[in-house]
Amino acid sequence: MDRTLLFQNGWGKTIACAQDRVLIIACPARNIYRDGGLPTIQNRCESMAEEPKPQLIREKLDVCELDRARMSLLNPALIEQKKEERTIDENAKPILELTMREGIETVWDRYEMQQPSCKYCLAGISCARCTMGPCRIIPPNRIRGVCGADADLMVSRNLLDTIATGAAAHSDHGRDIAETLYLLGTGKTRDYAVADPEKLRKICKEFAIETDGKSPVQLAAGLGSALLDEYGMKRNTLRFLDRAPKATREIWDKLGISPRGIDREVVDSMHRIQMGVGADYVNILLQGLRTSLSDGWGGSMIGTEISDVLFGTPTITSSMMNLAVLKADHVNISVHGHNPMLSEVIVNAIADPEMQALAQKYGAKGINLVGMCCTGSELLMRKGIPMTGNHLNQELIIATGALEAMVVDYQCIFPSLPRTASCYHTLIISTSAKATIPGSYFFDFHAENAGLTAKAIVRMAVENFRNRNPARVIIPGEPVPVMSGFSNEAIKGALGGSFKPLIDLIAAGKIRGAVGIVGCNNPHVKHDYGHITLAKELIRRNILCVETGCAAIASGKAGLLRPEAASLAGDDLRAVCESLKIPPVLHMGSCVDNSRILVLAAELGNALNVPIHKLPIAGAAPEWYSQKAVSIGAYFVASGVYTVLGVMPHISGSPATVKLLTEGLNGVVNASFAVEPDPVKAAVLISDHIERKRTGLGI
Ligand code: BF8
């Protein structure tokens, strides 16, 4: 029986293997909590498990020559101009130039094709939620939609939708990690282990789980179950909220925005934006804050903490960054997305001598695993795996011609990647039933089949080395060294075991304060310019930067994650960094790891016995694009952290909403948003804010 054909039955059906024996059940809704362990059918097959085969989603995509000819630019001056306008990433520029010359479409081309933007959508005053519309607010006459919603309601509903979407994405990622812990604890996966038992015990204690006499695996089962309960439950509170300073929690309670369960807040939000439910924009925006808190202090924090338990709490580590980490004489595999469940087992599969021998058989010197976006940061932080780049680098890495496979899980993955890949030999391999991509090869990856699937993926990539055209390989420049791995535990370690020296340095004015620079790239902003300009301006003012996500990767590529970057800092911060041998910009991880920044703020607040909003700290998202970033910004502000955005959210059509978010929130959560596209001016806003907070603390 042809196994490949059977795999094309698709998910949700039982799939058979060559000897007519059932191999796996590829059902996304599989009942993993069934008592009594694995379904017998799976037990029976475990001993004879074979590597799964992928399913091509729909059909192989091909960008035709005519399309490429249409896209290609023949005017060298125009190519030069666009290249300089689009990015400050020097290693990306030659590849960007090539894409324009050869008509390989990128995000910047699509952005140009979408101009001018719809002004109603930009202002948030269009609504297509129901079929009485679609509606737009066009004063002076069309000031209500068909249902009666005015501009304030339309804008606030759209914003709540955005926050809930972002919170759901982060939190569902956290759920996948918690579920893996549970499956490990209940013996349903053998491909994962507890890497940080000390942290496991610490978190068990927070959840009132008895640890004495219990093995890590037993604790994994108990904690995994308790964590999954955080999503939908009757207790009406989240355990990790207890980490916040008491005064901050009292603000949430008084305002009625303490989250009651992770899924509950997302569902509550979806309910409110159903037509005929929420009608008061203030009520809707407050629910946005509550939902975002369920992400930051709930789903994201679970994602971070349990990833540390399973894969190790990051310690300070060195690596390399930018497109030049690709190797011309190696099989290159990039992992892209967010969930380390996949990338961690790929690391193991690559170390398999069988895979290394296979690579050599095909003429490669070895297998080079590289990271991209947040999955890349997860590997960089814990394993020192080199990183190619951030969000807007994802098509360019394919255009180097040196990539055998781009292995993706979910979030921030351009649906266009298979189109780009079709111009080369690169395979796009998708692995999440939530994120199948037409033109990609899909493996139904989950914790129970992780090891075998990872090996199948690596084999596929290695075998694809034969198809590479060496004449098309361009790997520009040299990689930049980076220092990463700054978990809170690692920062404390560097400070001698506690945050006290950091507090003393802040009190003494050697460090004026700390700023979390987070978020994405966005073609509205020159690639990496917002991040780098802001970070340089802040460290020059002796303000420490802690970074995550694509902001941290931008800093890595620009050399700000090297201890030598201390030379760009003000005298006081430079002296601190030199004595500790650390950079002035600290890479704290992926986007879910913004929860590390919350924990840092909480620990500083608890140490000083003040709420978070009194600390000399701020947040910034100079190039944000994603719904997840809106959730992050909202939980920063709701937690008391003044946050400056570099890109205007789609809210300008409701002056009342703008006023509430930029001023009114100060009266309730003691923090607000600001929008400032110019990163030099944003640095001034942030610096002034930090000085005001210092004055408030009397330091
Ligand atoms: O979660 S920073 S572009 S990769 S959304 Fe995406 Fe933004 Fe990058 Fe990670 Ni976060």
XYZ file of C-alpha atoms and ligand atoms in Angstrom:
709
model
C 0.000 0.000 0.000
C 1.375 3.397 -0.909
C 1.946 5.250 2.345
C 2.283 8.654 0.701
C -1.101 8.351 -0.884
C -2.664 7.343 2.388
C -1.166 10.343 4.118
C -2.924 12.505 1.599
C -6.184 11.497 3.242
C -5.607 14.573 5.362
C -6.051 15.192 9.019
C -9.003 14.003 10.978
C -8.708 10.503 9.527
C -6.886 7.377 10.513
C -3.779 6.926 8.452
C -2.291 3.556 7.621
C 1.290 2.533 7.003
C 2.887 0.250 4.472
C 2.047 -3.035 6.180
C -1.584 -2.093 6.575
C -0.963 -1.365 10.230
C -2.325 1.802 11.701
C 0.547 4.164 12.382
C -0.871 7.358 13.804
C -4.137 9.098 14.210
C -3.782 12.523 12.705
C -6.754 14.199 14.233
C -6.414 17.772 15.519
C -9.164 17.154 18.040
C -7.613 13.942 19.333
C -8.712 13.090 22.851
C -5.371 13.261 24.610
C -6.920 13.468 28.041
C -8.616 10.116 27.811
C -7.956 8.147 30.995
C -5.773 5.099 30.777
C -3.010 6.457 28.573
C -2.663 6.336 24.838
C -5.372 4.924 22.657
C -4.518 1.243 22.212
C -4.132 1.658 18.507
C -1.222 4.028 19.061
C 0.397 1.785 21.665
C 0.297 -1.077 19.239
C 2.148 0.904 16.614
C 4.711 2.610 18.795
C 7.260 -0.144 18.405
C 7.031 -0.074 14.646
C 6.725 3.673 14.214
C 8.054 5.057 10.970
C 8.861 8.573 9.968
C 5.733 10.297 8.706
C 5.480 11.631 5.156
C 4.298 15.126 4.354
C 1.160 16.180 2.614
C 1.447 18.829 -0.091
C -1.128 21.469 0.759
C -3.272 22.037 -2.349
C -0.628 22.179 -5.061
C 2.914 23.272 -5.730
C 2.980 26.974 -6.420
C 4.905 28.411 -9.289
C 5.630 32.024 -10.003
C 5.583 32.202 -13.790
C 8.284 33.950 -15.799
C 5.769 36.507 -16.988
C 4.944 37.487 -13.405
C 8.601 37.859 -12.609
C 9.291 39.866 -15.739
C 6.430 42.171 -14.780
C 7.829 42.625 -11.295
C 11.471 43.100 -12.207
C 12.964 46.562 -12.206
C 15.437 47.405 -14.901
C 16.378 50.873 -13.725
C 19.500 50.533 -11.526
C 19.015 53.995 -10.019
C 15.490 53.117 -8.920
C 16.653 49.815 -7.447
C 19.376 51.635 -5.545
C 16.922 54.204 -4.234
C 14.363 51.620 -3.104
C 17.022 49.487 -1.467
C 18.128 52.406 0.685
C 14.553 53.415 1.469
C 13.482 49.938 2.514
C 16.051 48.781 5.071
C 19.071 49.658 7.168
C 20.116 45.985 7.364
C 23.353 46.061 5.351
C 23.409 42.291 4.776
C 19.862 42.390 3.490
C 20.543 45.098 0.913
C 22.310 42.984 -1.744
C 19.554 40.376 -1.550
C 16.867 43.018 -1.701
C 18.568 44.411 -4.790
C 18.564 40.954 -6.359
C 14.837 40.466 -5.683
C 14.029 43.727 -7.434
C 16.255 42.914 -10.407
C 14.914 39.400 -10.821
C 11.250 40.149 -10.110
C 11.002 38.128 -6.916
C 8.124 39.720 -5.062
C 8.678 40.826 -1.457
C 6.620 42.411 1.275
C 7.799 45.858 0.211
C 6.483 45.354 -3.333
C 3.108 44.239 -2.028
C 3.059 47.197 0.353
C 3.627 49.580 -2.568
C 0.893 47.862 -4.578
C -1.555 48.406 -1.715
C -1.065 52.181 -1.686
C -2.952 54.398 -1.159
C -4.504 52.781 1.899
C -8.241 53.055 2.514
C -8.577 56.090 4.775
C -11.599 54.663 6.578
C -9.831 51.441 7.451
C -6.773 53.429 8.535
C -8.932 55.458 10.916
C -10.787 52.373 12.170
C -14.173 53.687 11.051
C -15.167 50.914 8.715
C -17.045 47.837 9.846
C -17.793 44.581 8.054
C -18.805 42.502 11.050
C -22.301 41.763 9.856
C -24.166 41.699 6.586
C -26.333 44.707 7.290
C -23.227 46.579 6.180
C -20.423 46.958 5.344
C -20.461 50.448 6.821
C -18.193 53.470 6.991
C -18.382 56.646 9.019
C -18.313 59.617 6.643
C -19.198 62.862 8.434
C -21.272 64.949 8.392
C -24.087 62.680 7.229
C -23.019 59.048 7.563
C -22.186 59.126 11.249
C -23.690 55.781 12.242
C -23.510 52.319 10.727
C -26.693 50.451 9.800
C -26.894 49.009 13.341
C -26.434 52.443 14.873
C -22.773 52.081 15.890
C -20.991 55.418 15.908
C -17.284 56.034 15.313
C -16.345 55.416 18.946
C -18.068 52.049 18.999
C -16.676 50.976 15.632
C -13.117 51.887 16.608
C -13.304 50.316 20.058
C -14.888 47.109 18.724
C -12.178 46.815 16.090
C -9.505 47.407 18.713
C -10.939 44.816 21.103
C -11.014 42.345 18.226
C -7.327 43.082 17.586
C -6.323 42.682 21.234
C -8.305 39.461 21.655
C -6.763 38.014 18.496
C -3.260 38.775 19.715
C -3.959 37.493 23.227
C -5.450 34.303 21.776
C -2.380 33.679 19.621
C 0.112 34.100 22.479
C -2.039 32.177 24.918
C -2.740 29.288 22.581
C 1.006 28.989 22.053
C 1.314 28.853 25.860
C -1.366 26.167 25.949
C 0.602 24.020 23.492
C 3.621 24.235 25.788
C 1.552 23.455 28.907
C -0.050 20.533 27.094
C 3.391 19.191 26.222
C 4.329 19.318 29.915
C 1.161 17.414 30.727
C 1.783 14.812 28.022
C 5.318 14.366 29.285
C 4.036 13.908 32.836
C 1.413 11.371 31.770
C 3.821 9.345 29.656
C 2.245 10.215 26.329
C 5.367 11.658 24.789
C 8.929 10.463 25.105
C 10.488 13.210 23.020
C 10.647 15.823 25.767
C 12.165 15.972 29.238
C 12.311 18.386 32.156
C 15.408 20.526 31.614
C 14.989 22.813 34.634
C 13.615 20.814 37.595
C 14.368 23.678 39.972
C 12.078 26.023 38.073
C 9.463 23.272 37.834
C 9.445 22.972 41.634
C 9.308 26.727 42.091
C 6.266 27.075 39.826
C 4.590 24.047 41.455
C 4.859 25.888 44.764
C 3.185 28.947 43.247
C 0.348 26.632 42.245
C 0.193 25.057 45.733
C 1.253 21.675 44.336
C 3.012 19.489 46.889
C 6.557 18.789 45.655
C 8.052 16.664 48.437
C 8.966 13.178 47.328
C 7.708 13.711 43.786
C 9.763 13.159 40.653
C 9.959 15.826 37.934
C 7.722 13.687 35.733
C 5.057 13.435 38.453
C 5.256 17.172 38.993
C 4.982 17.742 35.243
C 1.646 15.919 35.225
C 0.297 17.897 38.164
C 1.514 21.269 37.005
C 0.532 20.607 33.389
C -3.006 19.880 34.493
C -3.134 22.972 36.738
C -1.824 25.169 33.923
C -4.407 23.893 31.464
C -7.002 24.826 34.096
C -5.831 28.435 33.892
C -7.428 28.653 30.448
C -11.019 27.924 31.383
C -11.840 27.518 35.034
C -14.071 28.313 37.951
C -11.558 29.968 40.272
C -11.906 33.313 38.494
C -8.315 34.398 38.877
C -4.888 33.535 37.470
C -2.085 32.217 39.664
C 0.645 34.313 38.082
C -1.221 37.530 38.957
C 0.171 36.973 42.449
C 3.606 37.834 41.082
C 2.562 41.474 40.540
C 3.022 43.994 43.372
C 0.016 44.088 45.684
C -0.704 47.746 44.900
C -0.802 46.968 41.159
C -3.203 44.056 41.741
C -5.440 46.330 43.798
C -5.685 48.736 40.868
C -6.853 45.888 38.604
C -9.345 44.647 41.165
C -10.775 48.100 41.789
C -11.181 48.690 38.087
C -12.652 45.231 37.516
C -10.004 44.174 34.990
C -8.334 41.301 36.840
C -8.570 38.460 34.322
C -10.744 35.503 35.308
C -9.314 32.848 33.020
C -7.386 33.022 29.774
C -9.934 31.571 27.383
C -12.726 33.279 29.256
C -11.427 36.772 28.521
C -10.920 36.043 24.838
C -14.416 34.575 24.548
C -15.894 37.448 26.571
C -14.258 39.867 24.130
C -15.593 38.013 21.108
C -19.041 38.102 22.703
C -18.869 41.842 23.301
C -18.005 42.603 19.694
C -20.897 40.546 18.356
C -23.426 43.048 16.958
C -25.976 43.986 19.555
C -23.830 43.336 22.620
C -21.193 45.924 23.558
C -22.356 49.453 22.810
C -20.237 51.542 25.193
C -16.728 52.189 23.926
C -15.279 52.638 27.447
C -16.625 49.296 28.608
C -15.239 47.653 25.467
C -11.778 49.171 25.887
C -11.577 48.118 29.541
C -12.331 44.560 28.455
C -9.394 44.990 26.047
C -7.135 45.699 29.023
C -8.463 42.704 30.947
C -7.954 40.425 27.947
C -4.420 41.681 27.443
C -3.620 41.018 31.123
C -4.794 37.430 30.634
C -2.134 37.216 27.921
C 0.797 38.907 29.679
C 0.258 37.460 33.158
C -1.386 34.306 31.819
C -0.872 32.689 28.424
C 2.444 34.324 27.549
C 3.837 33.807 31.041
C 2.894 30.130 30.857
C 4.587 29.929 27.434
C 7.809 31.426 28.769
C 7.975 29.672 32.112
C 7.123 26.200 30.870
C 9.435 26.523 27.867
C 12.154 27.208 30.429
C 11.106 24.121 32.397
C 11.126 21.915 29.304
C 14.046 23.337 27.369
C 16.122 25.154 29.969
C 16.083 28.625 31.492
C 18.356 30.748 29.303
C 21.824 31.637 30.508
C 24.112 34.226 28.948
C 25.333 32.833 25.663
C 27.195 33.961 22.544
C 26.241 33.434 18.945
C 26.077 35.096 15.517
C 23.383 36.970 13.668
C 22.276 38.129 10.189
C 21.853 36.463 6.795
C 25.552 35.608 6.666
C 25.088 32.836 9.246
C 24.014 30.678 6.292
C 26.818 28.405 5.046
C 27.423 27.810 1.354
C 28.881 24.334 1.892
C 26.232 23.092 4.350
C 22.624 22.025 4.184
C 20.842 25.094 5.585
C 17.606 24.670 7.516
C 15.779 27.660 8.951
C 13.140 27.387 11.666
C 10.622 30.220 11.653
C 7.620 30.983 13.815
C 7.180 30.882 17.572
C 6.795 27.541 19.302
C 10.033 25.906 20.540
C 8.333 22.490 20.752
C 9.244 21.913 17.123
C 12.591 23.660 16.859
C 13.975 21.934 19.954
C 13.392 18.465 18.506
C 14.820 19.596 15.161
C 18.034 20.431 17.052
C 18.103 16.818 18.259
C 17.357 15.405 14.809
C 20.196 17.385 13.254
C 22.639 15.947 15.777
C 21.630 12.439 14.696
C 24.725 10.805 13.071
C 22.456 9.280 10.440
C 21.396 12.751 9.291
C 24.947 14.083 9.346
C 26.112 11.114 7.251
C 23.248 11.680 4.837
C 24.276 15.306 4.399
C 27.808 14.260 3.599
C 26.556 11.652 1.176
C 24.920 14.446 -0.785
C 28.104 16.497 -0.801
C 27.444 18.902 2.094
C 29.920 19.440 4.911
C 27.171 19.213 7.482
C 23.788 20.615 8.491
C 23.491 24.244 9.533
C 20.408 25.064 11.605
C 19.523 28.763 11.743
C 16.698 30.673 13.361
C 14.274 33.314 12.196
C 11.902 35.548 14.184
C 10.730 34.327 17.593
C 11.350 30.595 17.144
C 14.876 31.676 16.284
C 15.086 33.712 19.485
C 13.941 30.707 21.522
C 16.848 28.681 20.110
C 19.318 31.534 20.301
C 18.482 32.225 23.955
C 18.759 28.607 25.094
C 21.109 26.932 22.658
C 23.105 29.721 21.021
C 21.796 28.684 17.575
C 22.665 31.435 15.038
C 19.889 33.731 13.874
C 19.293 34.945 10.320
C 16.953 37.822 10.936
C 13.592 39.263 11.815
C 10.163 39.593 10.244
C 11.105 41.423 7.042
C 14.088 39.141 6.439
C 11.895 36.070 5.933
C 11.654 36.280 2.143
C 15.226 37.458 1.738
C 16.682 34.358 3.357
C 15.058 32.281 0.606
C 16.475 34.608 -2.058
C 20.019 33.781 -0.918
C 19.517 30.544 -2.871
C 21.234 28.697 -0.023
C 18.239 27.511 1.983
C 17.149 23.891 1.658
C 14.114 24.179 3.934
C 12.164 26.812 5.800
C 10.385 24.942 8.586
C 7.524 26.933 10.053
C 5.175 26.490 12.979
C 2.827 29.442 13.401
C 2.442 33.238 13.609
C 4.154 35.931 11.507
C 4.705 33.582 8.572
C 3.944 35.240 5.238
C 1.421 33.133 3.291
C 3.494 34.094 0.253
C 6.564 32.078 1.275
C 5.831 29.134 -1.072
C 5.616 31.631 -3.962
C 9.032 33.010 -3.077
C 10.383 29.495 -2.599
C 9.114 28.433 -6.024
C 11.757 30.702 -7.576
C 14.387 28.539 -5.844
C 14.824 24.967 -4.672
C 13.738 25.821 -1.088
C 11.005 23.708 0.514
C 8.482 25.365 2.798
C 7.558 22.818 5.449
C 4.524 23.625 7.585
C 3.894 21.766 10.817
C 0.793 23.104 12.537
C -2.737 22.069 11.648
C -3.644 25.662 12.530
C -1.242 27.052 9.955
C -1.283 24.940 6.817
C -0.031 27.009 3.882
C -0.902 26.305 0.238
C 2.221 25.204 -1.587
C 3.902 23.948 1.596
C 4.656 20.391 2.631
C 2.700 19.711 5.794
C 3.618 17.416 8.672
C 0.971 17.067 11.383
C 3.433 17.709 14.188
C 2.479 17.183 17.810
C 4.155 16.203 21.033
C 3.369 12.519 20.634
C 5.156 12.165 17.284
C 7.725 14.945 17.698
C 11.000 13.052 17.352
C 10.025 11.020 14.312
C 8.522 14.023 12.562
C 11.600 16.138 13.213
C 13.775 13.450 11.693
C 11.534 13.214 8.638
C 11.729 16.983 8.200
C 15.509 17.060 8.473
C 15.794 14.135 6.039
C 13.641 15.989 3.536
C 15.775 19.100 3.847
C 19.026 17.183 3.496
C 17.805 15.336 0.422
C 16.909 18.684 -1.106
C 20.568 19.777 -1.043
C 20.950 17.966 -4.386
C 18.546 20.444 -5.949
C 20.466 23.562 -4.971
C 21.907 25.635 -7.831
C 25.319 26.791 -6.530
C 25.448 29.493 -9.191
C 22.482 31.243 -7.547
C 23.876 31.258 -4.008
C 24.606 34.696 -2.544
C 25.463 34.946 1.143
C 26.319 38.586 1.774
C 28.871 39.948 4.265
C 29.906 38.564 7.612
C 27.808 37.552 10.627
C 27.728 39.855 13.657
C 28.562 38.398 17.106
C 25.780 38.678 19.689
C 25.380 38.051 23.392
C 21.976 36.683 24.314
C 20.207 34.585 26.958
C 19.227 37.374 29.370
C 16.448 35.667 31.283
C 15.705 37.258 34.653
C 17.610 34.418 36.261
C 20.622 35.147 34.008
C 20.471 38.883 34.749
C 20.336 38.167 38.469
C 23.257 35.798 38.062
C 25.302 38.476 36.315
C 24.448 40.857 39.160
C 25.635 38.400 41.808
C 22.356 36.655 42.659
C 19.754 39.396 43.114
C 18.335 42.530 41.508
C 19.590 44.650 44.393
C 22.698 45.894 42.539
C 20.451 46.960 39.638
C 18.140 48.800 42.030
C 21.157 50.470 43.642
C 22.487 51.547 40.230
C 19.095 53.001 39.318
C 18.821 54.745 42.702
C 22.316 56.173 42.273
C 21.408 57.453 38.801
C 24.076 55.394 37.040
C 21.233 53.760 35.171
C 18.407 56.295 34.745
C 15.815 53.600 34.087
C 14.946 50.695 31.823
C 12.927 50.484 28.635
C 11.431 47.411 27.033
C 11.741 47.823 23.261
C 9.571 45.159 21.685
C 7.690 44.170 18.583
C 7.962 43.738 14.924
C 9.019 45.119 11.577
C 6.467 46.892 9.441
C 6.930 48.140 5.867
C 5.417 51.445 7.021
C 8.805 52.004 8.715
C 12.259 51.601 7.192
C 13.282 48.082 8.233
C 15.029 48.186 11.660
C 15.451 51.988 11.604
C 12.921 52.633 14.375
C 14.382 49.990 16.692
C 18.007 50.920 16.248
C 17.576 54.676 16.372
C 15.484 54.473 19.535
C 17.843 52.048 21.283
C 20.891 54.183 20.463
C 19.170 57.350 21.675
C 18.164 55.696 24.949
C 21.477 54.083 25.846
C 23.164 57.401 25.063
C 20.976 58.818 27.860
C 22.112 56.049 30.266
C 18.833 54.164 29.942
C 19.169 50.385 29.853
C 17.270 48.658 27.027
C 15.722 45.225 27.463
C 14.434 43.798 24.217
C 12.426 40.919 22.787
C 11.063 39.762 19.459
C 12.088 41.419 16.228
C 13.377 44.484 18.102
C 16.059 42.352 19.762
C 16.997 40.801 16.423
C 17.325 44.249 14.852
C 19.707 45.190 17.646
C 21.685 42.000 17.139
C 22.171 42.646 13.441
C 23.223 46.226 14.187
C 25.853 45.165 16.722
C 24.027 46.457 19.821
C 23.983 43.034 21.510
C 27.786 42.981 21.826
C 29.522 44.138 25.010
C 31.502 46.508 22.728
C 28.260 48.418 22.107
C 28.784 49.893 25.575
C 30.938 52.475 23.784
C 27.703 53.919 22.352
C 26.174 54.365 25.822
C 26.396 57.355 28.115
C 29.381 57.403 30.478
C 27.550 55.918 33.460
C 25.810 53.089 31.635
C 29.015 52.369 29.743
C 30.917 51.945 33.003
C 28.258 49.583 34.361
C 28.242 47.471 31.185
C 32.019 47.350 31.038
C 32.313 46.224 34.627
C 29.686 43.486 34.101
C 30.938 42.716 30.556
C 27.422 42.926 29.144
C 25.900 44.956 26.305
C 23.718 48.007 27.003
C 20.878 46.293 25.139
C 19.811 42.957 26.635
C 18.089 40.295 24.519
C 15.395 38.799 26.778
C 13.804 36.478 24.244
C 10.825 36.013 21.970
C 7.533 37.902 22.053
C 5.908 35.644 24.660
C 9.015 36.445 26.697
C 7.717 39.955 27.217
C 6.370 38.203 30.278
C 10.002 38.216 31.471
C 9.858 42.020 31.328
C 6.650 41.947 33.411
C 8.355 39.692 35.964
C 11.399 41.999 36.034
C 9.137 45.002 36.650
C 7.200 43.071 39.299
C 10.357 42.017 41.114
C 11.664 45.603 41.103
C 8.291 46.851 42.372
C 8.124 44.183 45.070
C 11.684 44.924 46.174
C 10.876 48.626 46.526
C 7.342 47.960 47.778
C 5.811 50.165 45.094
C 3.339 49.477 42.276
C 4.794 49.015 38.810
C 3.570 52.415 37.634
C 5.923 54.184 40.050
C 9.060 52.636 38.553
C 11.332 54.568 36.136
C 10.557 52.242 33.257
C 8.751 52.437 29.913
C 7.842 50.357 26.890
C 8.208 51.031 23.166
C 7.145 49.290 19.962
C 8.700 51.392 17.178
C 7.839 49.096 14.238
C 4.911 47.026 15.492
C 2.447 45.470 13.056
C 0.806 42.473 14.693
C -2.329 41.941 16.756
C -0.041 40.279 19.287
C 1.890 43.522 19.624
C -1.347 45.377 20.445
C -2.036 42.888 23.206
C 1.509 43.361 24.517
C 1.193 47.153 24.452
C -2.156 46.917 26.234
C -0.826 44.671 29.025
C 2.214 46.896 29.460
C -0.039 49.921 29.917
C -2.565 48.036 32.068
C 0.341 46.947 34.276
C 1.383 50.586 34.713
C 4.061 50.939 32.014
C 3.967 54.035 29.782
C 4.286 52.750 26.206
C 5.259 54.626 23.041
C 4.158 53.240 19.672
C 5.952 54.071 16.431
C 3.001 53.170 14.211
C -0.462 54.646 14.735
C -3.130 52.017 15.512
C -6.324 52.274 13.468
C -8.146 54.433 15.995
C -7.846 58.027 14.771
C -11.500 58.030 13.631
C -12.555 58.152 17.273
C -11.005 61.136 19.053
C -12.646 59.898 22.269
C -10.792 56.566 22.029
C -7.516 58.326 21.244
C -7.992 60.587 24.264
C -8.852 57.677 26.544
C -5.802 55.643 25.506
C -3.311 58.519 25.515
C -4.615 60.472 28.516
C -7.631 58.961 30.252
C -5.931 55.717 31.232
C -3.551 57.693 33.429
C -6.502 58.266 35.740
C -7.231 54.554 36.074
C -4.074 52.456 35.549
C -1.567 55.318 35.992
C -0.075 54.756 32.549
C -1.001 55.493 28.955
C -0.013 55.077 25.338
C 1.744 57.650 23.187
C 2.271 57.520 19.439
C 5.470 58.970 18.015
C 6.751 57.787 14.613
C 10.068 59.629 14.959
C 12.290 57.451 17.196
C 14.462 60.433 18.173
C 11.407 62.250 19.513
C 10.150 59.007 21.101
C 13.413 58.795 23.043
C 12.801 62.299 24.403
C 9.259 61.358 25.496
C 10.551 58.238 27.227
C 13.498 59.957 28.862
C 11.245 62.727 30.217
C 8.831 60.127 31.563
C 11.642 58.252 33.314
C 12.934 61.442 34.911
C 9.423 62.227 36.187
C 9.176 58.770 37.724
C 12.585 59.202 39.348
C 11.431 62.458 40.864
C 8.291 60.717 42.114
C 10.434 58.133 43.892
C 12.692 60.837 45.272
C 15.801 59.522 43.493
O 5.927 37.457 18.057
S 7.962 40.754 17.039
S 6.888 40.336 13.787
S 8.026 37.479 14.994
S 4.666 39.637 16.339
Fe 6.076 38.616 14.745
Fe 6.218 40.973 15.729
Fe 8.379 39.669 15.101
Fe 7.419 37.120 17.030
Ni 6.215 39.298 17.925
